[in-house]
């Protein structure tokens, strides 16, 4: 019998790579797959360099059922962490079918194979986007869900599909993790977020301004009902998020049943506060320009992390300064990414 293993889909992506480091460092045998549609093959070597252990990696698409079946048969896979998917809100509006094909059909294919091969433990990457425009903050897991764009809808559909699957077959153990706003990088500066095009998200955009790749940050909105009129979000260090996956895997291996938890810090940070913290961490001034609100944006969103603390014994440890310092180290050392 081979050693028990975890299959990680989207292993070379931003959150996947940081989670692979944590898994390797905690003794897991890691089988990673990715189709490199939004990541670089160089990531794998860097994961291994940080962890000082090797992982098994396969170039594969989650929609390729025979490739996944084959892996399940060769390796003694006990659990799957499913990161693979497309994640740009704006792209999802212009290419909705790509998002449903990849995120929804891809998840269906993966789940069918796991069902056939007898793998019954899954951690799924969901998002705070499923809360739409929250009525109250902090947002708890039982808040109403809704979708405002195809990306969000694809996450919501998969969440609903997983809930139906658990009803039909209660031997499944599924952890649905709703991430808030992941930022930062591993403190080695070897891995981090590497957007292919113009970044959509705030922190990678600020980092590219600091390193001289872009000349200014446009701050979307100056009249939100927040501390300074800019949007407020719950930024969470990617290594805290990675640890959350280990805690979820541990829970699945020790308890029957399924659960949904928020992974956030519980603290709201405005765009201007994030800019000031990044300036402090990097020693660079970030020129900003206040512009109109971005369509579809909400004023304020931050998590209640209480359920994650109670169920998983997990809470975020790193503050905004650490998020910016680590994000900056990655960007400074890799100005053009991988
Ligand atoms: P990412 O794009 O860096 O990583 C996703 C990885 O999946 C990429 O390496 C990509 O090449 C791979 N991939 C995509 N489609 C695939 C397919 N069909 N087969 C195999 N590999 C495929 O994104 P990330 O930030 O690491 O996000 C990981 C997951 O977390 C995604 O599901 C995303 O929707 C979700 N999420 C991300 C955020 C965020 O802000 N980063 C927030 C909430 C949820
Ligand atoms: C944060 C704040 C912007 C860029 C998105 C997805 C969500 C999840 C995380 C995957 C907002 C402001 C941003 C810029 C700005 N992803 N901003 N100038 O919108 O909270 O969430 O990423 O699941 O689904 O919607 O994150 O980083 O884009 O924006 O002023 O150039 O920064 O208006 O207030 P968001 P974000």
Short mmCIF file of C-alpha atoms and ligand atoms in Angstrom, two decimals:
data_model
loop_
_atom_site.label_atom_id
_atom_site.label_comp_id
_atom_site.label_asym_id
_atom_site.label_seq_id
_atom_site.Cartn_x
_atom_site.Cartn_y
_atom_site.Cartn_z
CA UNK A 1 0.00 0.00 0.00
CA UNK A 2 1.33 3.45 -0.92
CA UNK A 3 1.40 6.30 1.59
CA UNK A 4 -1.92 8.24 2.06
CA UNK A 5 -1.90 11.26 -0.19
CA UNK A 6 -3.78 14.44 -0.84
CA UNK A 7 -4.62 15.43 -4.41
CA UNK A 8 -4.37 19.20 -4.94
CA UNK A 9 -6.03 20.61 -8.08
CA UNK A 10 -4.72 24.02 -9.14
CA UNK A 11 -1.52 23.23 -7.22
CA UNK A 12 0.68 25.76 -9.03
CA UNK A 13 -1.78 28.63 -8.56
CA UNK A 14 -1.52 31.36 -5.96
CA UNK A 15 -3.34 29.75 -3.04
CA UNK A 16 -2.58 26.18 -4.18
CA UNK A 17 1.19 26.73 -4.14
CA UNK A 18 1.20 28.15 -0.61
CA UNK A 19 -1.01 25.33 0.60
CA UNK A 20 1.29 22.72 -0.99
CA UNK A 21 4.19 24.18 1.04
CA UNK A 22 2.16 23.81 4.26
CA UNK A 23 1.05 20.28 3.36
CA UNK A 24 4.61 19.12 2.60
CA UNK A 25 5.93 20.72 5.76
CA UNK A 26 3.27 18.88 7.76
CA UNK A 27 4.17 15.46 6.42
CA UNK A 28 1.55 15.04 3.69
CA UNK A 29 2.37 13.26 0.47
CA UNK A 30 1.18 15.77 -2.13
CA UNK A 31 -0.02 14.95 -5.65
CA UNK A 32 -0.52 18.22 -7.52
CA UNK A 33 -2.25 18.78 -10.84
CA UNK A 34 -2.64 21.94 -12.91
CA UNK A 35 -3.16 22.82 -16.57
CA UNK A 36 -1.01 26.00 -16.22
CA UNK A 37 -3.82 28.11 -17.69
CA UNK A 38 -3.05 30.72 -15.03
CA UNK A 39 0.28 29.65 -13.52
CA UNK A 40 3.86 28.75 -14.34
CA UNK A 41 5.62 25.38 -14.25
CA UNK A 42 8.44 27.10 -12.29
CA UNK A 43 6.21 27.21 -9.24
CA UNK A 44 6.62 23.50 -8.48
CA UNK A 45 10.40 23.71 -8.06
CA UNK A 46 9.99 26.69 -5.76
CA UNK A 47 7.42 24.89 -3.59
CA UNK A 48 9.89 22.03 -3.19
CA UNK A 49 12.75 24.44 -2.49
CA UNK A 50 10.85 26.07 0.38
CA UNK A 51 9.51 22.83 1.85
CA UNK A 52 12.78 20.93 1.29
CA UNK A 53 10.67 17.98 0.15
CA UNK A 54 9.48 16.83 -3.22
CA UNK A 55 5.91 16.57 -4.43
CA UNK A 56 4.43 14.59 -7.26
CA UNK A 57 3.18 16.89 -10.01
CA UNK A 58 1.13 16.09 -13.14
CA UNK A 59 0.15 18.40 -15.98
CA UNK A 60 -3.57 17.63 -16.18
CA UNK A 61 -6.93 19.28 -16.57
CA UNK A 62 -9.69 18.55 -14.06
CA UNK A 63 -12.03 17.98 -17.02
CA UNK A 64 -9.90 15.00 -18.13
CA UNK A 65 -11.58 12.18 -16.25
CA UNK A 66 -9.23 9.44 -17.43
CA UNK A 67 -6.14 11.36 -16.24
CA UNK A 68 -7.70 11.89 -12.79
CA UNK A 69 -8.91 8.28 -12.59
CA UNK A 70 -5.45 7.04 -13.43
CA UNK A 71 -3.92 9.17 -10.66
CA UNK A 72 -6.46 7.92 -8.12
CA UNK A 73 -5.62 4.34 -9.07
CA UNK A 74 -1.85 4.82 -8.92
CA UNK A 75 -1.79 6.75 -5.66
CA UNK A 76 -3.52 6.11 -2.38
CA UNK A 77 -5.46 9.39 -2.40
CA UNK A 78 -7.54 9.93 0.73
CA UNK A 79 -8.56 13.55 0.23
CA UNK A 80 -8.71 16.26 -2.41
CA UNK A 81 -8.23 20.02 -2.13
CA UNK A 82 -9.94 21.53 -5.14
CA UNK A 83 -8.51 24.95 -6.07
CA UNK A 84 -8.55 24.63 -9.87
CA UNK A 85 -10.78 27.15 -11.58
CA UNK A 86 -10.96 30.51 -13.28
CA UNK A 87 -11.27 33.49 -10.94
CA UNK A 88 -11.62 36.82 -12.71
CA UNK A 89 -14.97 38.50 -12.13
CA UNK A 90 -14.59 40.81 -15.15
CA UNK A 91 -13.50 38.00 -17.50
CA UNK A 92 -16.44 35.90 -16.33
CA UNK A 93 -18.81 38.62 -17.52
CA UNK A 94 -17.37 38.53 -21.05
CA UNK A 95 -16.76 34.75 -21.20
CA UNK A 96 -19.46 33.16 -19.05
CA UNK A 97 -19.34 29.79 -20.82
CA UNK A 98 -15.62 29.42 -20.05
CA UNK A 99 -16.41 29.94 -16.39
CA UNK A 100 -19.27 27.46 -16.29
CA UNK A 101 -17.28 24.91 -18.28
CA UNK A 102 -14.16 25.16 -16.15
CA UNK A 103 -15.58 25.82 -12.70
CA UNK A 104 -18.87 23.94 -12.84
CA UNK A 105 -18.37 21.18 -15.45
CA UNK A 106 -14.77 20.72 -14.24
CA UNK A 107 -16.02 20.17 -10.69
CA UNK A 108 -18.70 17.73 -11.89
CA UNK A 109 -16.08 15.69 -13.77
CA UNK A 110 -13.74 15.68 -10.79
CA UNK A 111 -16.50 14.66 -8.37
CA UNK A 112 -17.69 11.83 -10.62
CA UNK A 113 -14.19 10.38 -10.75
CA UNK A 114 -13.77 10.69 -6.98
CA UNK A 115 -17.15 9.01 -6.48
CA UNK A 116 -16.12 6.13 -8.75
CA UNK A 117 -12.71 5.76 -7.15
CA UNK A 118 -14.03 5.84 -3.59
CA UNK A 119 -12.42 9.13 -2.52
CA UNK A 120 -14.86 10.85 -0.16
CA UNK A 121 -13.04 13.79 1.43
CA UNK A 122 -13.00 17.12 -0.36
CA UNK A 123 -12.01 20.69 0.49
CA UNK A 124 -13.59 23.17 -1.92
CA UNK A 125 -12.39 26.74 -2.62
CA UNK A 126 -15.42 28.95 -2.39
CA UNK A 127 -15.49 32.69 -1.96
CA UNK A 128 -17.03 35.53 0.00
CA UNK A 129 -18.49 36.50 -3.37
CA UNK A 130 -21.36 34.07 -2.63
CA UNK A 131 -22.67 36.60 -0.06
CA UNK A 132 -23.40 39.12 -2.84
CA UNK A 133 -24.05 42.42 -1.09
CA UNK A 134 -24.21 41.47 2.62
CA UNK A 135 -26.98 43.07 4.70
CA UNK A 136 -24.85 43.10 7.82
CA UNK A 137 -21.20 42.71 8.77
CA UNK A 138 -19.40 40.72 10.03
CA UNK A 139 -20.83 38.14 7.63
CA UNK A 140 -21.72 34.78 9.14
CA UNK A 141 -22.02 31.57 7.14
CA UNK A 142 -25.81 31.51 7.39
CA UNK A 143 -26.17 34.91 5.70
CA UNK A 144 -28.21 34.81 2.48
CA UNK A 145 -26.26 33.94 -0.66
CA UNK A 146 -26.59 35.38 -4.15
CA UNK A 147 -24.56 35.88 -7.31
CA UNK A 148 -23.94 39.13 -9.13
CA UNK A 149 -21.70 37.80 -11.93
CA UNK A 150 -20.95 34.46 -13.69
CA UNK A 151 -17.85 33.79 -11.56
CA UNK A 152 -19.87 34.13 -8.35
CA UNK A 153 -22.67 32.05 -9.86
CA UNK A 154 -20.21 29.28 -10.73
CA UNK A 155 -19.10 29.14 -7.06
CA UNK A 156 -22.67 29.16 -5.82
CA UNK A 157 -23.70 26.39 -8.23
CA UNK A 158 -20.82 24.19 -7.08
CA UNK A 159 -21.70 24.88 -3.42
CA UNK A 160 -25.32 23.83 -4.12
CA UNK A 161 -24.18 20.79 -6.06
CA UNK A 162 -21.98 19.71 -3.13
CA UNK A 163 -24.88 20.12 -0.76
CA UNK A 164 -27.05 17.87 -2.98
CA UNK A 165 -24.24 15.33 -3.20
CA UNK A 166 -23.93 15.15 0.60
CA UNK A 167 -27.72 14.63 0.83
CA UNK A 168 -27.56 11.78 -1.68
CA UNK A 169 -24.50 10.15 -0.15
CA UNK A 170 -23.72 11.12 3.46
CA UNK A 171 -20.42 9.22 3.37
CA UNK A 172 -18.97 12.30 1.67
CA UNK A 173 -17.11 14.68 3.98
CA UNK A 174 -16.88 18.09 2.36
CA UNK A 175 -15.36 21.32 3.68
CA UNK A 176 -16.53 24.41 1.82
CA UNK A 177 -14.14 27.26 2.58
CA UNK A 178 -15.31 30.78 1.76
CA UNK A 179 -12.18 32.86 1.39
CA UNK A 180 -12.33 36.61 1.91
CA UNK A 181 -9.52 38.62 0.23
CA UNK A 182 -6.28 36.58 0.05
CA UNK A 183 -3.08 38.67 -0.13
CA UNK A 184 0.60 38.41 0.81
CA UNK A 185 3.11 35.73 -0.04
CA UNK A 186 5.35 33.13 1.56
CA UNK A 187 7.97 34.95 3.62
CA UNK A 188 10.80 33.39 1.59
CA UNK A 189 9.78 35.67 -1.30
CA UNK A 190 9.99 32.65 -3.63
CA UNK A 191 6.29 32.20 -4.33
CA UNK A 192 3.45 34.70 -4.56
CA UNK A 193 0.62 35.98 -6.71
CA UNK A 194 1.60 36.51 -10.36
CA UNK A 195 -1.30 37.94 -12.38
CA UNK A 196 -0.95 37.33 -16.12
CA UNK A 197 -2.65 40.54 -17.24
CA UNK A 198 -3.51 43.83 -15.57
CA UNK A 199 -4.35 42.86 -11.99
CA UNK A 200 -8.03 43.04 -11.04
CA UNK A 201 -7.35 42.82 -7.35
CA UNK A 202 -6.12 45.60 -5.12
CA UNK A 203 -2.94 44.24 -3.52
CA UNK A 204 -1.23 42.93 -6.69
CA UNK A 205 -2.07 46.24 -8.37
CA UNK A 206 -0.52 48.27 -5.53
CA UNK A 207 2.55 46.01 -5.62
CA UNK A 208 3.01 46.59 -9.36
CA UNK A 209 2.80 50.35 -8.81
CA UNK A 210 5.40 50.12 -6.03
CA UNK A 211 7.79 48.15 -8.24
CA UNK A 212 7.36 50.62 -11.13
CA UNK A 213 5.33 48.46 -13.53
CA UNK A 214 2.30 50.79 -13.30
CA UNK A 215 2.25 54.51 -12.64
CA UNK A 216 -0.72 54.92 -10.29
CA UNK A 217 -3.51 53.14 -8.46
CA UNK A 218 -7.05 54.12 -9.30
CA UNK A 219 -9.07 54.06 -6.09
CA UNK A 220 -12.57 53.01 -7.06
CA UNK A 221 -15.14 55.17 -5.24
CA UNK A 222 -14.79 58.00 -2.73
CA UNK A 223 -18.31 58.10 -1.34
CA UNK A 224 -18.89 54.71 0.24
CA UNK A 225 -20.27 54.91 3.79
CA UNK A 226 -16.92 53.83 5.25
CA UNK A 227 -14.16 55.37 7.35
CA UNK A 228 -12.65 57.30 4.39
CA UNK A 229 -15.13 56.74 1.53
CA UNK A 230 -13.15 53.87 -0.04
CA UNK A 231 -14.22 50.21 -0.03
CA UNK A 232 -13.61 48.05 3.04
CA UNK A 233 -12.56 44.38 2.80
CA UNK A 234 -11.20 41.56 4.94
CA UNK A 235 -7.66 40.94 3.67
CA UNK A 236 -6.17 37.66 4.82
CA UNK A 237 -2.56 36.47 4.56
CA UNK A 238 -2.28 33.59 2.10
CA UNK A 239 -0.25 31.54 4.60
CA UNK A 240 -3.04 31.88 7.18
CA UNK A 241 -5.41 30.70 4.46
CA UNK A 242 -3.09 27.78 3.63
CA UNK A 243 -3.10 26.72 7.30
CA UNK A 244 -6.90 26.84 7.22
CA UNK A 245 -6.82 24.07 4.60
CA UNK A 246 -4.74 21.86 6.84
CA UNK A 247 -7.16 22.46 9.69
CA UNK A 248 -10.08 21.57 7.37
CA UNK A 249 -8.36 18.36 6.22
CA UNK A 250 -7.71 17.40 9.83
CA UNK A 251 -11.37 17.96 10.71
CA UNK A 252 -12.52 15.85 7.75
CA UNK A 253 -10.23 12.99 8.70
CA UNK A 254 -11.45 12.95 12.30
CA UNK A 255 -15.19 13.78 12.01
CA UNK A 256 -17.98 12.56 9.77
CA UNK A 257 -20.13 15.20 8.08
CA UNK A 258 -19.60 18.34 6.09
CA UNK A 259 -19.28 22.02 6.89
CA UNK A 260 -18.99 25.51 5.42
CA UNK A 261 -16.72 28.11 7.02
CA UNK A 262 -15.50 31.61 6.35
CA UNK A 263 -11.74 32.10 6.22
CA UNK A 264 -11.14 35.75 7.05
CA UNK A 265 -9.61 37.81 9.82
CA UNK A 266 -12.81 39.52 10.95
CA UNK A 267 -11.20 42.94 10.41
CA UNK A 268 -12.24 45.45 7.75
CA UNK A 269 -9.52 47.50 6.01
CA UNK A 270 -10.19 50.37 3.60
CA UNK A 271 -8.38 50.80 0.28
CA UNK A 272 -6.62 53.89 1.63
CA UNK A 273 -5.53 52.03 4.76
CA UNK A 274 -4.14 49.23 2.59
CA UNK A 275 -2.24 51.75 0.45
CA UNK A 276 -0.74 53.44 3.54
CA UNK A 277 0.34 50.06 4.98
CA UNK A 278 1.95 49.06 1.68
CA UNK A 279 3.81 52.38 1.44
CA UNK A 280 5.15 51.82 4.94
CA UNK A 281 6.19 48.22 4.19
CA UNK A 282 7.82 48.98 0.84
CA UNK A 283 9.25 52.43 1.44
CA UNK A 284 7.68 53.52 -1.88
CA UNK A 285 5.02 56.15 -2.41
CA UNK A 286 1.96 54.81 -4.24
CA UNK A 287 0.43 57.56 -6.38
CA UNK A 288 -3.36 57.27 -6.25
CA UNK A 289 -6.27 58.81 -8.12
CA UNK A 290 -9.85 58.71 -6.84
CA UNK A 291 -12.19 57.60 -9.63
CA UNK A 292 -15.81 56.47 -9.91
CA UNK A 293 -17.00 53.29 -8.20
CA UNK A 294 -16.25 50.04 -10.02
CA UNK A 295 -19.45 48.45 -11.26
CA UNK A 296 -20.60 45.59 -9.05
CA UNK A 297 -18.46 46.61 -6.04
CA UNK A 298 -19.90 46.75 -2.55
CA UNK A 299 -19.02 49.16 0.27
CA UNK A 300 -18.02 46.83 3.08
CA UNK A 301 -17.44 43.13 3.53
CA UNK A 302 -15.66 41.32 6.34
CA UNK A 303 -16.02 37.90 7.88
CA UNK A 304 -17.17 36.53 11.12
CA UNK A 305 -14.38 33.99 11.67
CA UNK A 306 -16.16 32.53 14.75
CA UNK A 307 -17.29 29.26 13.15
CA UNK A 308 -13.80 28.52 11.78
CA UNK A 309 -12.39 29.08 15.27
CA UNK A 310 -14.99 26.82 16.89
CA UNK A 311 -14.94 24.00 14.31
CA UNK A 312 -11.34 24.02 13.18
CA UNK A 313 -9.51 25.72 16.04
CA UNK A 314 -8.17 28.04 13.34
CA UNK A 315 -7.75 31.78 13.31
CA UNK A 316 -5.74 34.20 11.22
CA UNK A 317 -2.47 35.23 12.86
CA UNK A 318 -0.91 37.75 10.50
CA UNK A 319 -1.75 41.45 10.43
CA UNK A 320 -1.89 43.90 7.55
CA UNK A 321 1.76 44.96 8.00
CA UNK A 322 2.93 41.35 7.62
CA UNK A 323 0.67 40.88 4.56
CA UNK A 324 2.21 43.96 2.90
CA UNK A 325 5.80 43.16 3.92
CA UNK A 326 5.58 39.63 2.52
CA UNK A 327 3.71 40.70 -0.59
CA UNK A 328 6.35 43.36 -1.23
CA UNK A 329 9.29 40.94 -0.74
CA UNK A 330 7.81 38.63 -3.38
CA UNK A 331 7.16 41.51 -5.81
CA UNK A 332 10.57 43.15 -5.24
CA UNK A 333 12.45 39.87 -5.73
CA UNK A 334 10.34 38.89 -8.76
CA UNK A 335 9.38 42.19 -10.44
CA UNK A 336 8.17 40.37 -13.55
CA UNK A 337 6.70 37.40 -11.70
CA UNK A 338 7.81 33.84 -12.38
P1 LIG B 1 -5.07 30.88 -9.45
O1 LIG B 1 -5.60 31.23 -10.79
O2 LIG B 1 -3.76 31.44 -9.04
O3 LIG B 1 -5.01 29.30 -9.27
C1 LIG B 1 -5.91 28.42 -9.91
C2 LIG B 1 -5.08 27.36 -10.63
O4 LIG B 1 -5.97 26.45 -11.27
C3 LIG B 1 -4.19 27.96 -11.71
O5 LIG B 1 -2.85 27.49 -11.51
C4 LIG B 1 -4.77 27.43 -13.02
O6 LIG B 1 -3.76 27.21 -13.99
C5 LIG B 1 -5.44 26.15 -12.55
N1 LIG B 1 -6.56 25.70 -13.38
C6 LIG B 1 -7.60 26.44 -13.85
N2 LIG B 1 -8.45 25.67 -14.53
C7 LIG B 1 -7.96 24.40 -14.49
C8 LIG B 1 -8.39 23.16 -15.01
N3 LIG B 1 -9.50 23.07 -15.73
N4 LIG B 1 -7.63 22.07 -14.77
C9 LIG B 1 -6.48 22.15 -14.05
N5 LIG B 1 -6.02 23.31 -13.54
C10 LIG B 1 -6.75 24.42 -13.75
O7 LIG B 1 -6.19 31.28 -8.38
P2 LIG B 1 -6.12 31.30 -6.78
O8 LIG B 1 -6.17 32.71 -6.34
O9 LIG B 1 -5.03 30.42 -6.30
O10 LIG B 1 -7.53 30.67 -6.46
C11 LIG B 1 -7.70 29.31 -6.15
C12 LIG B 1 -9.17 29.02 -5.95
O11 LIG B 1 -9.67 29.86 -4.91
C13 LIG B 1 -10.03 29.31 -7.17
O12 LIG B 1 -11.03 28.32 -7.26
C14 LIG B 1 -10.64 30.66 -6.85
O13 LIG B 1 -11.88 30.83 -7.50
C15 LIG B 1 -10.79 30.58 -5.36
N6 LIG B 1 -10.79 31.90 -4.70
C16 LIG B 1 -9.79 32.77 -4.95
C17 LIG B 1 -9.82 34.02 -4.34
C18 LIG B 1 -8.75 35.05 -4.64
O14 LIG B 1 -9.01 36.25 -4.49
N7 LIG B 1 -7.54 34.66 -5.03
C19 LIG B 1 -10.85 34.35 -3.46
C20 LIG B 1 -11.84 33.42 -3.22
C21 LIG B 1 -11.81 32.18 -3.84
C1 LIG B 2 -10.79 45.25 -3.09
C2 LIG B 2 -11.10 46.73 -2.92
C3 LIG B 2 -12.09 47.75 -4.86
C4 LIG B 2 -8.56 47.41 -7.44
C5 LIG B 2 -12.65 40.10 -5.63
C6 LIG B 2 -13.69 39.17 -6.16
C7 LIG B 2 -14.03 38.12 -5.13
C8 LIG B 2 -12.75 37.42 -4.62
C9 LIG B 2 -11.70 38.40 -4.21
C10 LIG B 2 -12.44 35.38 -5.82
C11 LIG B 2 -12.44 47.15 -3.51
C12 LIG B 2 -10.74 48.37 -4.56
C13 LIG B 2 -9.42 47.34 -6.37
C14 LIG B 2 -8.11 48.69 -7.88
C15 LIG B 2 -9.40 49.71 -6.12
N1 LIG B 2 -12.16 36.60 -5.63
N2 LIG B 2 -9.83 48.47 -5.72
N3 LIG B 2 -8.53 49.80 -7.18
O1 LIG B 2 -13.64 43.10 -5.25
O2 LIG B 2 -13.38 42.53 -2.79
O3 LIG B 2 -13.17 40.76 -4.46
O4 LIG B 2 -11.49 39.34 -5.27
O5 LIG B 2 -13.30 34.72 -5.32
O6 LIG B 2 -14.88 37.24 -5.74
O7 LIG B 2 -14.86 39.92 -6.47
O8 LIG B 2 -11.38 42.44 -4.30
O9 LIG B 2 -9.08 43.21 -4.61
O10 LIG B 2 -10.72 43.50 -6.51
O11 LIG B 2 -10.95 44.91 -4.48
O12 LIG B 2 -9.75 50.73 -5.54
O13 LIG B 2 -7.36 48.81 -8.85
O14 LIG B 2 -10.12 47.48 -3.64
O15 LIG B 2 -12.98 48.73 -5.30
O16 LIG B 2 -12.99 48.12 -2.67
P1 LIG B 2 -12.99 42.30 -4.22
P2 LIG B 2 -10.46 43.48 -5.05
#
